[in-house]
XYZ file of C-alpha atoms in Angstrom:
710
model
C 56.892 166.131 137.831
C 59.554 164.213 135.848
C 62.197 162.479 137.957
C 65.393 164.274 138.440
C 68.736 163.891 140.056
C 69.238 165.828 143.230
C 72.541 168.037 143.508
C 75.194 166.843 145.529
C 74.932 169.392 148.617
C 70.823 168.795 148.746
C 71.512 164.769 148.550
C 74.121 165.166 151.419
C 72.071 167.158 153.490
C 69.232 164.624 153.323
C 71.763 161.738 153.762
C 73.525 163.071 156.829
C 70.383 163.339 158.652
C 70.053 159.316 158.422
C 73.796 158.977 159.583
C 74.687 157.994 155.792
C 78.056 160.117 155.387
C 79.117 160.816 151.878
C 82.778 162.048 151.421
C 83.748 165.261 149.425
C 83.181 169.032 148.771
C 81.400 170.307 145.752
C 83.379 172.970 143.815
C 82.868 174.932 140.677
C 86.220 176.837 139.942
C 89.794 175.824 139.747
C 90.714 177.892 142.827
C 87.985 176.323 144.938
C 89.399 173.010 143.822
C 92.620 173.863 145.139
C 91.283 174.980 148.645
C 89.106 171.912 148.964
C 91.953 169.721 148.121
C 94.183 171.158 150.750
C 91.401 171.069 153.093
C 90.768 167.370 152.466
C 94.553 166.669 151.971
C 96.423 165.163 149.038
C 96.003 163.041 147.030
C 92.565 163.430 145.985
C 89.937 162.410 143.244
C 87.914 164.348 141.054
C 84.458 163.682 139.485
C 82.059 165.467 137.421
C 78.712 165.842 138.978
C 75.537 166.271 136.170
C 72.203 164.770 136.037
C 73.013 164.127 132.334
C 75.806 161.868 133.438
C 75.234 157.838 134.998
C 78.216 156.265 134.647
C 81.267 158.942 135.134
C 83.933 156.648 134.311
C 82.930 155.397 130.991
C 82.797 159.293 129.933
C 86.324 160.037 131.489
C 84.644 162.153 134.007
C 86.417 160.564 137.013
C 90.270 161.381 137.805
C 92.012 159.496 140.544
C 95.302 159.908 142.962
C 95.700 163.504 141.928
C 98.964 164.096 144.100
C 99.492 167.980 143.981
C 98.261 171.280 142.896
C 99.594 170.960 139.534
C 97.969 167.736 138.721
C 94.648 169.017 140.290
C 94.585 172.147 137.664
C 95.457 169.875 134.784
C 92.934 167.376 135.927
C 90.120 169.972 136.076
C 90.912 171.217 132.506
C 90.846 167.578 131.497
C 87.393 167.058 132.948
C 86.167 169.985 131.289
C 87.406 168.824 127.813
C 85.766 165.298 128.407
C 82.681 166.968 129.446
C 82.524 168.712 126.348
C 83.423 165.988 124.386
C 80.543 163.838 125.746
C 78.112 166.307 124.857
C 77.273 167.253 128.418
C 75.665 170.668 128.526
C 74.815 171.092 131.981
C 76.904 170.154 135.302
C 76.389 170.735 138.871
C 79.879 171.313 139.741
C 83.019 168.861 140.388
C 83.382 167.005 143.400
C 86.622 166.729 145.281
C 87.211 163.677 147.459
C 90.065 162.213 149.619
C 91.570 159.176 147.816
C 90.335 156.373 150.012
C 92.437 153.214 150.713
C 91.644 149.954 148.897
C 88.637 147.798 150.322
C 85.811 145.560 149.556
C 83.425 147.646 147.103
C 79.625 147.132 148.201
C 76.630 148.466 146.592
C 73.705 149.790 148.823
C 70.963 150.985 146.795
C 67.183 151.462 146.920
C 63.991 152.183 144.840
C 60.503 152.905 145.551
C 58.398 149.897 144.231
C 54.633 150.824 143.470
C 53.467 147.570 144.950
C 56.364 146.701 147.532
C 57.142 150.167 148.613
C 60.904 151.090 149.542
C 62.895 148.055 148.347
C 66.598 148.161 149.515
C 69.421 146.157 148.016
C 73.024 145.182 149.107
C 75.865 143.431 147.429
C 78.778 143.509 145.229
C 79.466 147.072 143.975
C 81.713 148.952 141.614
C 81.987 149.661 137.938
C 80.827 145.964 137.053
C 77.612 145.928 139.619
C 75.319 145.131 136.515
C 77.362 142.459 135.160
C 78.005 140.658 138.443
C 74.324 141.004 139.529
C 75.132 139.956 142.992
C 72.448 141.925 144.928
C 69.874 140.824 147.467
C 66.713 142.914 148.043
C 64.748 143.657 151.142
C 61.233 145.171 151.466
C 60.224 147.961 154.034
C 62.072 149.335 157.013
C 64.745 146.531 157.436
C 65.985 145.217 160.719
C 69.649 143.967 160.897
C 68.882 140.513 160.920
C 66.852 140.973 157.642
C 69.922 142.653 156.078
C 72.037 139.849 157.413
C 69.806 137.275 155.788
C 70.046 139.312 152.469
C 74.008 139.344 152.714
C 73.912 135.571 153.170
C 72.410 135.252 149.671
C 75.507 137.003 148.166
C 79.225 136.659 147.500
C 79.924 139.890 148.894
C 78.420 138.563 152.191
C 81.006 135.800 152.156
C 83.952 138.177 151.553
C 82.544 140.266 154.547
C 82.833 137.300 156.610
C 86.524 136.775 155.677
C 86.576 134.629 152.486
C 90.439 134.242 151.848
C 91.115 137.541 153.852
C 90.557 139.330 157.188
C 86.867 139.842 158.162
C 85.450 143.209 157.162
C 83.038 145.418 159.176
C 80.042 143.423 157.895
C 77.969 145.204 161.112
C 78.674 148.514 159.810
C 77.447 147.505 156.229
C 74.450 146.424 157.731
C 73.594 149.317 159.905
C 74.220 151.341 156.949
C 71.617 149.321 154.743
C 69.112 149.730 157.623
C 69.449 153.462 157.428
C 68.988 153.637 153.750
C 65.867 151.545 154.285
C 64.452 153.950 156.904
C 65.416 156.859 154.765
C 63.494 155.572 151.761
C 60.415 154.573 153.805
C 60.406 158.260 155.218
C 61.054 159.945 151.921
C 58.654 158.409 149.423
C 59.649 161.273 146.917
C 63.092 159.793 146.687
C 62.510 157.294 143.834
C 66.075 156.117 143.615
C 68.929 155.840 145.798
C 72.559 154.631 144.928
C 75.553 154.248 146.848
C 78.019 152.815 144.614
C 80.761 152.071 145.977
C 80.738 151.666 149.525
C 84.361 150.739 150.503
C 84.235 148.669 153.460
C 87.031 148.023 155.603
C 87.897 145.848 158.773
C 86.871 148.864 160.745
C 84.279 151.173 159.082
C 83.508 152.198 155.623
C 83.683 155.333 153.229
C 80.924 156.260 150.758
C 82.650 157.616 147.643
C 79.585 158.165 145.457
C 76.032 158.790 146.023
C 72.816 159.458 143.522
C 69.463 160.399 144.490
C 66.418 160.417 142.056
C 63.337 162.588 143.085
C 59.930 162.832 141.672
C 56.280 162.463 142.715
C 55.667 160.772 146.241
C 55.110 157.099 145.656
C 52.204 155.688 147.630
C 51.436 152.171 148.077
C 49.071 150.115 150.314
C 49.935 149.167 153.921
C 48.232 146.951 156.364
C 46.752 150.016 157.766
C 44.749 150.046 154.931
C 42.548 147.060 156.082
C 39.981 148.388 158.085
C 37.994 146.535 160.562
C 34.809 147.421 158.467
C 36.218 145.809 155.630
C 37.282 142.742 157.570
C 33.624 142.664 159.136
C 32.224 142.703 155.515
C 34.372 139.894 154.729
C 33.606 137.619 157.328
C 29.900 138.017 156.259
C 30.493 136.841 152.714
C 31.846 133.678 154.165
C 29.186 133.357 156.871
C 26.172 134.808 155.454
C 22.597 134.305 156.993
C 20.964 134.973 153.838
C 21.991 135.281 150.180
C 20.341 136.662 147.068
C 21.675 135.453 143.762
C 21.359 137.808 140.688
C 21.070 135.797 137.582
C 19.588 132.576 138.815
C 18.744 130.214 136.009
C 17.836 126.814 134.540
C 20.000 123.664 134.828
C 23.036 123.846 132.580
C 23.539 127.656 132.885
C 26.046 129.191 135.115
C 23.236 130.817 136.963
C 21.552 127.377 137.440
C 25.034 125.687 138.557
C 25.584 128.443 141.095
C 22.029 128.126 142.581
C 22.349 124.314 142.845
C 25.777 124.902 144.643
C 24.180 127.317 146.939
C 21.134 125.140 148.197
C 23.104 123.945 151.452
C 22.208 127.181 152.824
C 18.960 127.984 154.606
C 17.746 131.502 153.059
C 18.900 131.629 149.319
C 16.936 134.185 147.370
C 16.977 133.541 143.567
C 16.229 136.628 141.148
C 15.193 136.354 137.681
C 12.386 138.366 136.233
C 11.391 135.921 133.500
C 10.228 133.005 135.664
C 8.456 132.508 139.141
C 10.184 129.297 140.183
C 13.667 127.571 139.855
C 14.545 124.254 140.956
C 11.419 123.981 143.022
C 12.185 127.269 144.856
C 10.622 130.472 144.598
C 12.101 132.888 142.319
C 11.947 136.686 142.475
C 11.685 139.465 140.188
C 13.891 142.153 142.065
C 15.554 142.859 145.225
C 12.819 145.008 146.313
C 10.442 141.932 146.251
C 12.361 140.015 148.542
C 11.108 139.388 152.138
C 14.155 140.634 153.722
C 17.387 142.422 152.663
C 19.906 139.602 152.279
C 23.284 139.878 154.074
C 25.153 138.681 150.987
C 24.674 138.821 147.303
C 26.100 137.083 144.424
C 26.352 138.333 140.847
C 26.242 136.329 137.548
C 24.911 138.688 135.418
C 26.154 141.219 132.619
C 28.694 143.900 133.938
C 26.716 146.980 133.384
C 23.621 145.568 135.159
C 26.026 144.389 138.087
C 27.091 147.890 138.671
C 23.422 149.213 138.724
C 22.152 146.203 141.213
C 24.956 146.467 143.366
C 24.236 149.942 143.962
C 20.857 149.300 145.073
C 21.832 146.228 147.168
C 24.458 148.803 148.964
C 21.792 151.184 149.594
C 19.418 148.715 150.918
C 21.876 147.725 153.678
C 23.528 144.743 152.096
C 26.917 143.809 153.969
C 28.916 141.634 151.226
C 29.028 140.242 147.725
C 30.599 137.896 145.269
C 30.838 139.113 141.898
C 31.593 136.257 139.430
C 30.582 138.277 136.343
C 33.325 139.236 133.912
C 33.547 142.146 131.367
C 35.384 144.780 133.914
C 38.903 145.897 133.782
C 40.360 142.633 132.643
C 38.400 143.260 129.440
C 39.204 147.172 129.138
C 36.241 148.207 131.175
C 38.203 149.763 133.884
C 35.328 152.559 134.466
C 33.033 149.935 135.468
C 35.235 148.389 137.965
C 36.373 151.589 139.286
C 32.526 152.637 139.997
C 32.023 149.149 141.871
C 35.125 150.090 143.862
C 33.720 153.435 144.741
C 30.583 152.047 145.607
C 32.143 149.420 147.862
C 34.141 152.422 149.646
C 31.097 154.604 150.186
C 28.853 152.140 151.607
C 31.192 149.686 153.339
C 30.177 146.756 151.457
C 33.178 144.704 150.260
C 33.074 142.017 147.360
C 35.312 139.275 145.956
C 36.007 139.662 142.301
C 34.897 140.247 139.882
C 35.733 137.897 136.990
C 36.120 134.871 139.591
C 34.749 131.592 140.614
C 33.803 132.969 144.142
C 34.299 130.878 147.194
C 33.941 127.596 148.815
C 33.459 127.452 152.776
C 32.989 123.825 153.944
C 32.169 125.265 157.414
C 29.162 127.515 156.536
C 28.238 125.647 153.198
C 28.624 128.449 150.731
C 29.606 127.407 147.398
C 29.514 130.003 144.483
C 31.380 127.762 141.567
C 29.690 127.778 138.467
C 31.468 124.504 137.263
C 29.142 121.441 137.304
C 29.829 119.343 140.117
C 30.143 116.175 138.037
C 33.031 117.888 136.127
C 35.498 118.840 138.911
C 36.617 117.345 142.399
C 35.000 119.762 144.890
C 36.164 118.779 148.376
C 33.004 118.505 150.614
C 34.981 117.276 153.735
C 35.885 120.045 156.284
C 39.651 120.380 156.853
C 42.219 122.781 158.036
C 43.423 123.864 154.500
C 42.569 127.194 153.003
C 43.286 128.048 149.369
C 43.455 131.552 147.926
C 43.989 131.795 144.070
C 44.108 134.720 141.712
C 43.244 132.276 138.865
C 40.067 130.149 138.957
C 41.345 127.542 136.887
C 44.516 126.937 138.979
C 42.429 127.123 142.332
C 40.220 124.400 140.829
C 43.250 122.376 139.839
C 44.772 122.503 143.438
C 41.504 121.417 145.019
C 41.261 118.570 142.677
C 44.715 117.406 143.673
C 43.681 117.472 147.180
C 40.388 115.713 146.344
C 42.383 112.989 144.553
C 44.179 112.448 147.714
C 41.082 112.472 149.941
C 42.448 115.492 151.816
C 39.957 117.695 153.460
C 39.679 121.419 152.989
C 38.090 124.496 155.022
C 37.958 127.446 152.628
C 38.706 127.909 149.097
C 38.708 131.551 147.195
C 39.078 132.612 143.728
C 40.029 136.250 143.687
C 39.491 137.192 140.348
C 40.344 141.208 139.848
C 40.270 141.903 143.530
C 39.479 145.530 143.256
C 37.701 145.504 146.596
C 39.339 142.609 148.678
C 42.618 140.613 147.622
C 44.740 138.116 148.585
C 46.083 140.174 151.579
C 42.659 140.764 153.029
C 41.580 136.919 152.430
C 44.702 136.093 154.010
C 44.221 137.990 156.712
C 40.764 136.710 157.160
C 41.996 133.089 157.154
C 44.744 133.713 159.461
C 42.206 134.888 162.146
C 40.334 131.695 161.658
C 41.490 128.999 164.232
C 39.973 126.311 162.008
C 42.347 127.002 159.143
C 45.604 125.435 160.037
C 47.768 125.875 156.463
C 47.072 128.447 153.796
C 48.001 127.869 150.158
C 48.118 130.858 147.461
C 48.687 130.930 143.916
C 49.335 134.378 142.515
C 49.777 136.135 139.256
C 49.818 139.937 139.721
C 50.336 141.804 142.834
C 49.597 145.641 143.381
C 49.662 145.684 147.192
C 52.946 143.913 147.650
C 53.775 145.739 150.993
C 50.288 144.958 152.661
C 50.667 141.400 151.737
C 54.081 141.279 153.564
C 52.802 142.871 156.472
C 49.909 140.922 156.951
C 51.468 137.855 156.044
C 54.544 138.238 158.599
C 51.401 138.116 161.240
C 49.736 135.268 159.834
C 53.129 133.248 159.024
C 54.161 133.732 162.573
C 51.104 131.440 163.573
C 50.486 129.108 160.582
C 52.317 128.081 157.409
C 51.591 130.091 154.325
C 52.638 128.305 151.046
C 52.869 130.336 147.599
C 53.306 129.721 143.950
C 53.332 132.663 141.612
C 52.952 132.880 137.708
C 53.622 135.912 135.657
C 57.499 136.244 136.364
C 58.543 135.526 132.759
C 56.647 135.108 129.545
C 53.257 134.653 131.137
C 53.256 138.314 131.890
C 50.874 139.412 129.046
C 48.345 136.714 129.992
C 48.603 137.629 133.680
C 47.384 141.343 132.717
C 44.553 139.996 130.557
C 43.358 137.181 132.915
C 43.393 139.311 136.320
C 43.919 142.895 135.258
C 46.441 143.487 137.599
C 49.988 144.503 137.419
C 52.901 142.392 138.553
C 55.573 143.124 140.541
C 59.447 142.697 140.357
C 59.807 139.022 140.940
C 63.138 139.576 142.922
C 61.112 141.862 145.162
C 58.320 139.092 145.582
C 61.068 136.686 146.388
C 62.245 139.158 149.101
C 58.561 139.555 150.365
C 58.147 136.005 150.871
C 61.453 135.664 152.623
C 60.799 138.361 154.972
C 57.061 137.419 155.567
C 58.164 133.817 156.296
C 56.188 132.366 153.252
C 57.177 129.113 151.773
C 57.618 130.005 148.043
C 57.569 127.291 145.555
C 58.598 128.344 142.111
C 56.878 125.803 140.262
C 53.286 123.991 140.618
C 54.757 120.364 140.802
C 58.066 118.287 141.217
C 59.391 116.803 138.145
C 59.238 112.968 138.448
C 58.013 112.225 134.675
C 60.485 114.142 132.743
C 61.915 111.049 131.135
C 58.719 109.181 130.413
C 57.351 112.572 128.752
C 60.525 113.075 126.738
C 60.082 109.488 125.252
C 56.451 109.749 124.617
C 56.730 113.396 122.768
C 59.590 112.088 120.609
C 57.595 108.831 119.554
C 54.070 110.264 119.425
C 54.816 113.659 117.787
C 56.053 114.988 114.314
C 59.510 116.782 114.272
C 59.349 120.507 115.024
C 60.901 122.743 112.625
C 61.862 125.152 115.620
C 61.166 126.248 119.109
C 58.743 128.701 118.521
C 55.910 127.743 120.924
C 52.155 128.716 120.999
C 50.174 128.442 124.176
C 46.249 127.999 124.073
C 44.245 127.716 127.299
C 40.755 127.262 128.333
C 41.059 129.094 131.468
C 44.207 131.478 131.682
C 45.858 130.401 134.838
C 47.538 127.259 133.018
C 48.699 129.595 130.145
C 50.488 132.006 132.545
C 52.411 128.813 134.211
C 53.063 127.505 130.723
C 54.408 130.516 129.465
C 56.553 131.173 132.205
C 57.986 127.658 132.006
C 58.418 127.940 128.072
C 60.802 130.784 128.434
C 62.516 129.579 131.389
C 63.554 126.377 129.555
C 64.866 128.433 126.576
C 61.931 128.239 124.250
C 60.513 130.905 122.298
C 56.999 132.242 122.701
C 55.841 132.481 119.176
C 54.925 135.730 117.985
C 51.790 135.269 115.932
C 51.624 137.450 112.689
C 49.129 140.174 112.260
C 46.788 137.905 110.017
C 46.682 135.302 112.796
C 45.917 137.915 115.381
C 43.162 139.416 113.243
C 41.597 135.928 112.858
C 42.059 135.290 116.578
C 40.287 138.544 117.490
C 37.373 137.950 114.948
C 36.912 134.448 116.313
C 36.458 135.812 119.849
C 34.712 138.986 118.869
C 31.319 137.242 119.333
C 32.000 136.385 122.846
C 32.888 139.659 124.165
C 29.928 141.999 125.098
C 30.319 145.667 124.951
C 27.708 148.550 124.920
C 29.109 150.298 122.129
C 31.787 149.477 119.312
C 34.661 151.698 120.650
C 34.528 149.728 123.730
C 34.634 146.469 121.950
C 37.744 147.708 120.067
C 39.320 148.466 123.200
C 38.605 145.207 124.755
C 39.849 143.554 121.679
C 43.483 144.926 122.247
C 44.544 142.360 124.338
C 42.865 139.356 122.673
C 44.573 137.249 120.097
C 48.216 137.403 121.851
C 50.429 134.400 122.869
C 49.742 132.888 125.221
C 45.872 132.595 124.205
C 43.057 132.385 126.701
C 39.868 130.982 125.132
C 38.130 131.930 128.317
C 35.788 129.651 130.657
C 32.902 129.788 128.392
C 34.675 128.203 125.633
C 32.999 125.420 123.468
C 34.375 122.816 120.977
C 33.954 124.710 117.815
C 35.746 127.983 119.341
C 38.464 125.571 120.810
C 39.263 123.719 117.612
C 38.885 126.991 115.211
C 41.609 128.439 117.394
C 43.848 125.700 117.136
C 43.291 125.539 113.323
C 44.072 129.330 112.937
C 47.316 128.823 115.029
C 48.481 125.876 113.305
C 48.383 128.064 109.868
C 50.375 130.586 111.343
C 54.004 130.375 109.687
C 55.635 131.644 112.928
C 54.572 128.681 115.150
C 56.387 125.569 115.345
C 54.717 123.892 118.175
C 51.280 123.991 119.758
C 50.697 123.608 123.577
C 47.185 123.236 124.681
C 45.990 123.522 128.347
C 42.370 122.510 128.695
C 40.085 122.829 131.618
C 37.568 120.331 130.431
C 35.486 120.864 133.402
C 34.123 124.301 131.889
C 30.459 123.743 131.133
C 30.390 124.221 127.458
C 33.012 121.731 126.130
C 31.034 118.524 124.962
C 31.902 115.019 125.408
C 32.818 114.968 121.396
C 35.546 116.804 122.116
C 38.241 113.976 121.955
C 37.133 113.039 118.506
C 37.544 116.372 117.060
C 41.129 116.836 118.937
C 42.037 113.526 116.990
C 40.781 114.765 113.671
C 42.553 118.160 114.066
C 46.066 116.589 114.956
C 45.763 114.339 111.867
C 45.405 117.496 109.645
C 48.649 119.173 110.725
C 52.351 118.419 110.758
C 53.412 120.243 113.816
C 53.785 118.936 117.561
C 50.377 119.261 119.280
C 50.823 118.927 122.951
C 47.617 118.736 124.875
C 47.448 118.869 128.762
C 43.944 118.235 130.152
C 44.302 120.092 133.334
C 43.004 118.466 136.686
C 42.335 115.208 138.244
C 38.644 114.739 138.643
C 36.878 111.533 136.968
C 35.507 113.472 133.817
C 39.182 114.593 132.999
C 40.313 110.864 133.460
C 37.719 109.444 131.378
C 38.489 111.984 128.617
C 42.496 111.019 128.898
C 41.416 107.532 128.380
C 38.984 108.133 125.518
C 42.134 109.834 123.944
C 44.584 107.140 124.774
C 42.120 104.765 123.233
C 42.713 106.779 119.852
C 46.422 106.785 120.120
C 46.405 110.420 121.093
C 48.659 111.169 124.047
C 48.208 113.877 126.836
C 50.625 115.021 129.015
C 50.692 115.842 132.689
C 53.128 118.468 134.437
C 55.975 118.578 134.157
C 55.560 119.059 130.408
C 57.656 121.806 129.292
C 60.937 120.566 130.507
C 60.426 117.376 128.373
C 59.441 119.291 125.480
C 62.588 121.250 125.552
C 64.926 118.168 125.685
C 62.711 116.480 122.820
C 63.131 119.905 120.632
C 66.655 119.718 121.397
C 66.889 116.250 120.148
C 65.009 116.727 116.836
C 67.286 119.814 116.202
C 70.412 117.782 116.434
C 69.215 114.719 114.421
C 66.947 116.336 112.280
C 64.478 113.394 111.745
C 61.205 111.886 113.199
C 61.271 109.330 115.863
C 57.380 108.592 115.585
C 56.763 104.801 115.869
C 55.436 102.908 112.992
C 52.005 102.540 114.572
C 51.995 106.279 115.052
C 52.719 106.869 111.477
C 49.943 104.496 110.406
C 47.405 105.969 112.783
C 48.241 109.367 111.124
């Protein structure tokens, strides 16, 4: 069903039931117009009502202050002429309304957001509502206090309070917004509601225009969708009595690293049919060969095999799982992930992932990270902090920041695609754990916003929840590739945080090093020819944040030429597994875009070759590389290779090794010894300033030493 605009009478009938009164009478002939005007009392306004007309005034379809029958009849004829001139072929009729006295024009509107549910807005209204942009949103069925807080964020709220004039009936406007929110919550088939303008007086208000758009009912997850069974399964994932690891392997592999990290547990069962022992432990060929059915399973095998073995695990009586493996929805294989989700619902076995790093629980000893311990700063000291991250890389970075400050941590979760349990369920789990005193969340996309708000409101009433979010600007494309989820409206997300009581931090860090980094960029980098910036990341979370910051600072994300995209796709093709060629081509659709994620299994050759391809791109002026050196396959020789690459190009090359562990620190030091400068956050703000300076002065500022080195 295509969304359609409801007729005036049908709209008024629906709204009247919620104490949302709309002025006027609908007529269809000049004679009816005269009768309606006499009943309402002259002077009157006349408006053409049609689903083909959105902005009536722009088309001359609104006539005001018609004082008598003569003006009314002439106005009717004029409206018909204007309708024909505008090419409008269908009208519902003509709306006759009494002329209202002047007051403050307010907009009260609402939409159905697929993630957050009913979203109501209030603020400055009238003809220039889009230009003014003075509205504040609220999520769900609002309370009067929430609408009051919304108005406090608008200029309209100050006028209602009596700015340079008498105070107006703010309470009436608030009650009207509450009624609108309730109406939208109880009518999911109404996609849009627009009351504009609502004229607010010292006492009361008048609604002089209303528009309702109806379509298929919009359904969105709520807190009630979190079943006790799901929460029980999630509890088992964090507190398993026994664990099976599918894909256990030798030292230096993902399966080997995860096995080593799990060895704090008493009952761990490695599965690998090609060997009988691993790391001094007995290894089993299959689930059927185990002495018991483990409570929790960890998967680090290919995606097709994950689905098959997960079903066996569910049938056998397993209780929960962590699916580290990628190759699901984030790579175009949505059918595989949907099968996982169906099995989870059928058997009541929840899972974290897929496409994730898993969890660390310092209370139970569970650690499923596949990063070598010496390459990251894993916190082993118990503490009251819980971390939830949709990006494994950003989650790891947050943990390393804490580790550098010697702060303990209780639980850490990399959510991945979140097709079984997501941020909301994990937040509920940590909220119920009295040992967790504060929760930090990194979000990219959000498909269950209302559920997060409803659960978060309960959790935040007991303990602080701090959030940072990527994917609000230029990082959206990478967000969809990295986590395979859709980002909701950022304004709706801010409203969600405000109403839930979250502490929303718009940036990952403060900005103490802007001046130092400006000077460093100018004196160590060649002059840029423009502001078109490419972002390359080993680990997609950093690419999302950098892309957001680049667009926010007025820079331009470079649009790679078709030839550049083809070369990047050819480079990554060998690292994407698919059962048939058609699947591979579908998975490559989102590969080769800017920002570019080179994935967690990136090695030196892939990174350097990608940089060379981008350096050849004629539409790229600056290259920014965010590198998680902690991943297993980047070698100790990468520093020399980066130095050689920098010497071969004449574009600024801004490198940001992500994290604070000893391995990253040593890497930075080895680059500095070769006069290769790296940058910590904040990085984009200084780059923006440096680009402006280069543009103004049109010359290099590199020191003599840097020029000699190149």
